[in-house]
Coordinates of C-alpha atoms and ligand atoms in Angstrom, one line a residue:
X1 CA 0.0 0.0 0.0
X2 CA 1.4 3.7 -0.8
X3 CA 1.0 6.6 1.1
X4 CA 0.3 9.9 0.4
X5 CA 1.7 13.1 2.2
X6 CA -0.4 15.9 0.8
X7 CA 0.6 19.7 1.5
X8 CA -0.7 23.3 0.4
X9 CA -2.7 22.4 -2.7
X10 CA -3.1 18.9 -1.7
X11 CA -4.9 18.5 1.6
X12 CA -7.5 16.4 0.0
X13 CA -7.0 12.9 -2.6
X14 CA -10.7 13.1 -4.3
X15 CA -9.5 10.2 -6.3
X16 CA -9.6 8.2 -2.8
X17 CA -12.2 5.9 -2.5
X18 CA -12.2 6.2 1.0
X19 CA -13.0 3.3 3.4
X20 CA -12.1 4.4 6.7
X21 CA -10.1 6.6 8.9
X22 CA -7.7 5.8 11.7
X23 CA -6.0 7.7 14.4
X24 CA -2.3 6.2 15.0
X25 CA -0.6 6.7 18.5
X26 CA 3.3 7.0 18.1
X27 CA 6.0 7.3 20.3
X28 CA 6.3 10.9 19.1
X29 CA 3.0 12.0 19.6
X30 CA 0.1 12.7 17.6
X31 CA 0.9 12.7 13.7
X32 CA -0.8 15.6 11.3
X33 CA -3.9 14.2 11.4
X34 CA -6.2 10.7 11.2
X35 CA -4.9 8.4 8.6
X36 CA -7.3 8.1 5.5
X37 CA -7.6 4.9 4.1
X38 CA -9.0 3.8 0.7
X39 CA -8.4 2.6 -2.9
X40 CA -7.4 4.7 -6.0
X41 CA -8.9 2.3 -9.0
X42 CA -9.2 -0.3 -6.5
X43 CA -5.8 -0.1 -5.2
X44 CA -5.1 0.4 -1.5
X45 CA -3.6 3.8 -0.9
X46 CA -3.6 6.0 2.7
X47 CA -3.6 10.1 2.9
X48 CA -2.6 11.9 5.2
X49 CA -2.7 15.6 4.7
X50 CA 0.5 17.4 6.3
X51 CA -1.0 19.9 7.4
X52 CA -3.7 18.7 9.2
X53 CA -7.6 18.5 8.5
X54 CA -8.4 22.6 8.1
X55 CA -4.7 23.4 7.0
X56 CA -4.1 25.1 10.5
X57 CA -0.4 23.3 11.3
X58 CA 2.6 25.5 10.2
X59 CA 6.0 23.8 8.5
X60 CA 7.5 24.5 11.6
X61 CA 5.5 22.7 13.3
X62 CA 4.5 19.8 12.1
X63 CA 5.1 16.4 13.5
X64 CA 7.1 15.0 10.9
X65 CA 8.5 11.8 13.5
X66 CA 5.0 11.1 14.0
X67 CA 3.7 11.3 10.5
X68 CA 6.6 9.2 9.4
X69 CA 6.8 6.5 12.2
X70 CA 2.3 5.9 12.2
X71 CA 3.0 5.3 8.0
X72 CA 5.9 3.1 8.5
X73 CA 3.7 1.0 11.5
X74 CA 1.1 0.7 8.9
X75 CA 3.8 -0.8 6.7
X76 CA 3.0 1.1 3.9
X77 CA 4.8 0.2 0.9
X78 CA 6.6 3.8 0.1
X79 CA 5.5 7.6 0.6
X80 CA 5.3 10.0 -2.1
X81 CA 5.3 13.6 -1.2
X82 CA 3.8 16.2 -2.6
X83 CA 4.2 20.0 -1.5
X84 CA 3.9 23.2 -3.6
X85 CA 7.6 25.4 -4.2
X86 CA 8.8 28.2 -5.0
X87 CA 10.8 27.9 -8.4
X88 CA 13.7 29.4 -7.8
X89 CA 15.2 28.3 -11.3
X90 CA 14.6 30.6 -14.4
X91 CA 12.8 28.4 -16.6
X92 CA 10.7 27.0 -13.8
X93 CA 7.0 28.5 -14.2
X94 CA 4.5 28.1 -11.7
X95 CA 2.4 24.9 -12.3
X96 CA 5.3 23.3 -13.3
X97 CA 5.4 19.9 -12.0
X98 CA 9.1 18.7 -10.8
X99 CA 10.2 16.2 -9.4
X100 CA 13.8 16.9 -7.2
X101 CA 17.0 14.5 -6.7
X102 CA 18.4 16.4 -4.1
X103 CA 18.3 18.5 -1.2
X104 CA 19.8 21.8 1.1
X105 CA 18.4 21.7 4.3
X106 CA 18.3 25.1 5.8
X107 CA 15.8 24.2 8.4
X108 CA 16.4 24.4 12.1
X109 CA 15.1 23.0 15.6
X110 CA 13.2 20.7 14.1
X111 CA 13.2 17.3 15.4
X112 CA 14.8 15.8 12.7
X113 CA 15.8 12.3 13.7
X114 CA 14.9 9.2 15.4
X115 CA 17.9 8.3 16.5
X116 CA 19.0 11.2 19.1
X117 CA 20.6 9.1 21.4
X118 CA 17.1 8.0 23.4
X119 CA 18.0 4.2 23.9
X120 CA 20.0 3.9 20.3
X121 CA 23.7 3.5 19.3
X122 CA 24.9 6.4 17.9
X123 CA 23.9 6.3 14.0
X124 CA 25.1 8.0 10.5
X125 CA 22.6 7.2 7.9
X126 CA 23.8 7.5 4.5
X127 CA 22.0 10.4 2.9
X128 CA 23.8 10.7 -0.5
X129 CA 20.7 10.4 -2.6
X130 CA 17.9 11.4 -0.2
X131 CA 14.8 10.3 -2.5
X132 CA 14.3 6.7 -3.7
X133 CA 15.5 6.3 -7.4
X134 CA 12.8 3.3 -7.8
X135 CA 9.6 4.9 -6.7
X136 CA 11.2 8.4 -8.0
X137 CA 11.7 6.4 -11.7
X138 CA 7.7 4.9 -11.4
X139 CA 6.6 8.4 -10.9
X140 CA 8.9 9.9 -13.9
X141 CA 7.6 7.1 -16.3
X142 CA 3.7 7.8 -14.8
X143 CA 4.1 11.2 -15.9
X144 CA 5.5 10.4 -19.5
X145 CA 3.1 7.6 -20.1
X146 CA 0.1 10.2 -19.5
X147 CA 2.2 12.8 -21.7
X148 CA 2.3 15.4 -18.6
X149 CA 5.2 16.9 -18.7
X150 CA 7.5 16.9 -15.7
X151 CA 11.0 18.2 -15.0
X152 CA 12.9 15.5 -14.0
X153 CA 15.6 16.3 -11.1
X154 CA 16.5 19.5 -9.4
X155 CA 17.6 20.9 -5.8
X156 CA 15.3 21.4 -3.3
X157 CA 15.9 24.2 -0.5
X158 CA 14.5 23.3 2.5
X159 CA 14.0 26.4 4.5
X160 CA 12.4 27.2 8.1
X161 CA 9.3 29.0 7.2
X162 CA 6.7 29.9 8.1
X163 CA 7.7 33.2 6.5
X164 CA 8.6 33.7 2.8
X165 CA 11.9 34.4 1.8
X166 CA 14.0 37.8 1.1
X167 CA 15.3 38.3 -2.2
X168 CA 18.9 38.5 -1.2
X169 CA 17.9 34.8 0.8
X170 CA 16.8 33.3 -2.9
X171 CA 20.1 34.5 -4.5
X172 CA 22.1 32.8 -1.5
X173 CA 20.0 29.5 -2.5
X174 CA 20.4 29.7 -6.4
X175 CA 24.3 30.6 -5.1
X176 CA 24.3 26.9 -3.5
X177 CA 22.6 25.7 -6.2
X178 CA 19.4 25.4 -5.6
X179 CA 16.3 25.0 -8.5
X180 CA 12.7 25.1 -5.8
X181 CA 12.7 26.4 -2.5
X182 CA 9.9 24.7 0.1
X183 CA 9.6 24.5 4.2
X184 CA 8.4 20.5 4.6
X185 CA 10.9 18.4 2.9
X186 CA 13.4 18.2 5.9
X187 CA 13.0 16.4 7.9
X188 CA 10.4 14.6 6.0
X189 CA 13.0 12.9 3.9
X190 CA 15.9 11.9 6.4
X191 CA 13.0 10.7 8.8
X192 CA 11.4 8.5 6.1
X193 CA 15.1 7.1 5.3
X194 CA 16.4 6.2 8.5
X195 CA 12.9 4.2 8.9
X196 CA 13.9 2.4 5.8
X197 CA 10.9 4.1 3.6
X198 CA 11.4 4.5 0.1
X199 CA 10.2 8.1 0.0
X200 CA 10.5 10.5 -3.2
X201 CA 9.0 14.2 -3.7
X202 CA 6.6 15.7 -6.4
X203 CA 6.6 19.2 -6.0
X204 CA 4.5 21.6 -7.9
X205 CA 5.5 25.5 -8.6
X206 CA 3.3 27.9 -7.0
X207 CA 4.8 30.9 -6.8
X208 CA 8.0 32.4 -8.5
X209 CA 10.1 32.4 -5.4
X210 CA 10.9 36.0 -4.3
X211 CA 12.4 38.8 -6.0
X212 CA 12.0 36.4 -9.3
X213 CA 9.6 36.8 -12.3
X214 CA 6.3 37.5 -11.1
X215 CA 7.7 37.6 -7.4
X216 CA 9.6 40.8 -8.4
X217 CA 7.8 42.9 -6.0
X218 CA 6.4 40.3 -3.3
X219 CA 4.7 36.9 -3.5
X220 CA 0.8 36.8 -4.3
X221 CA -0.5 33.7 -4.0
X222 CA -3.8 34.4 -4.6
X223 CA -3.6 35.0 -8.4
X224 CA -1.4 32.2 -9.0
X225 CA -4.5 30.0 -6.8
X226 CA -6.0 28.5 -10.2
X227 CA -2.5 27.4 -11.6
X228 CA -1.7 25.6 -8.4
X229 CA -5.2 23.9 -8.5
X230 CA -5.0 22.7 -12.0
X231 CA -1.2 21.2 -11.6
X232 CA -2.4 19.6 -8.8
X233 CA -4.9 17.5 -10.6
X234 CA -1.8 16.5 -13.1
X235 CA -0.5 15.2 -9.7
X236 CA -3.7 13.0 -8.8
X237 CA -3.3 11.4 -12.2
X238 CA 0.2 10.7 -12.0
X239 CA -0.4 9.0 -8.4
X240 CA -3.5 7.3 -9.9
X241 CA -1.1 5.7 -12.4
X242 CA 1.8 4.8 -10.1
X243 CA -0.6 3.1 -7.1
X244 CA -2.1 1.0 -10.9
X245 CA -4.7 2.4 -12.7
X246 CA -5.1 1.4 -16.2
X247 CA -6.9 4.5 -17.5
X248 CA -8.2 7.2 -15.4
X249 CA -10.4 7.1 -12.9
X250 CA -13.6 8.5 -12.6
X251 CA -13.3 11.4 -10.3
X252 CA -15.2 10.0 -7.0
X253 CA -15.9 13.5 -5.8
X254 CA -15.2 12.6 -2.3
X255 CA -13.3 14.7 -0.1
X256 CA -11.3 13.0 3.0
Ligands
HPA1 N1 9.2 29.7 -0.5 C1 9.1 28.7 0.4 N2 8.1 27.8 0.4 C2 7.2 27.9 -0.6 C3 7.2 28.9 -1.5 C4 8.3 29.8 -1.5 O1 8.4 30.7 -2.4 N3 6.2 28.7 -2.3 C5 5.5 27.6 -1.9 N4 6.1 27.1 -0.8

């Protein structure tokens, strides 16, 4: 069974058909909100929306141990991601649709591991390529198969939030090489890899990050709303197709 993290732009799966919900207890506390459990095209799948039900948990402070340990005691199979960027890259438009290969982590005070020295050996997890190439690859080959077009690869910054960015900030992460800037994929990632998850990240443009393009004078998301929306139903049919579908599913019009 997969899961799905869903962020801003993604806090419901309307392609779940949804069975049933479930609250998971972890050693970390209480995770985002209840799991969601269902089928996409009669496949299992579970959602959980990052954010919580009503969007009212910031980046900052989310329980990402929580989130990551309740999917990994459901055994699910692997976690996609998906969280709206800024693009900080100039050919990157909002709506675009990438999917990243690496990451900056610029995040900090987070509780970003589960082994801090609670009852476990000291540990050094490799981290050299922090999303799964297989379940990065199904996703990449979804997305070609439906002709959607994708950009494949790219640096994510992972910065604290839950305030924007300064334009001299964005120049600094282009500087280190950065293509998308977001606040939720550390400690997401290292948390799903030290469990053993095969984890990988779609991330969709929202926003020209700041100072850039559209962003020149400040960041309205408002206007860019629509284009967000629409990308984001690419993204449901790209999952639809890597949990199995055959041909795409009828919209169930059912919000979890
Ligand atoms: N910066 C950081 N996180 C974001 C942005 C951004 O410009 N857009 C959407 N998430």
């Amino acid at each position: 069974m997969l899961a799905i993290i869903g962020g801003s732009g993604l806090t419901t799966l309307s392609n779940l058909d949804v069975s049933h919900r479930e609250v998971v207890r972890t050693p970390y506390g209480e995770p985002s909100g209840a799991l969601v459990f269902g089928q996409i095209c009669g496949k299992p799948a579970v959602f959980l929306p990052r954010h919580g039900y009503g969007h009212s948990i910031p980046p900052h402070m989310v329980n990402y141990r929580a989130n990551l340990w309740a999917l990994n005691h459901l055994q699910v199979s692997g976690v996609i991601s998906v969280a709206s960027v800024g693009g900080i890259r100039a050919d990157l438009q909002p709506g675009d649709v990438v999917l990243p290969s690496q990451i900056i982590d610029y995040t900090w005070g987070r509780k970003s591991t589960y082994f801090d020295g609670v009852g476990s050996p000291v540990t050094h997890v490799d981290f050299t390529e922090p999303y799964d190439a297989e379940l990065s690859r199904k996703i990449a080959e979804a997305a070609e198969s439906l002709s959607i077009p994708v950009k494949v690869g790219g640096v994510y910054a992972a910065t604290q939030g839950p305030r924007l960015e300064t334009a001299a900030e964005i120049n600094r992460l282009e500087r280190d090489g950065a293509d998308i800037v977001g606040m939720t994929g550390m400690p997401e990632a290292i948390l799903a890899r030290e469990l053993g998850l095969p984890y990988a990240a779609i991330s969709v443009i929202a926003n020209h990050a700041a100072g850039r393009g559209s962003s020149a004078n400040g960041i309205h998301f408002e206007s860019l709303e629509h284009v967000l929306q629409s990308a984001m139903g690419q993204v449901r049919t790209i999952i639809e197709k890597v949990v199995g579908c055959q041909a795409a599913c009828q919209p169930l019009g059912i919000s979890v």
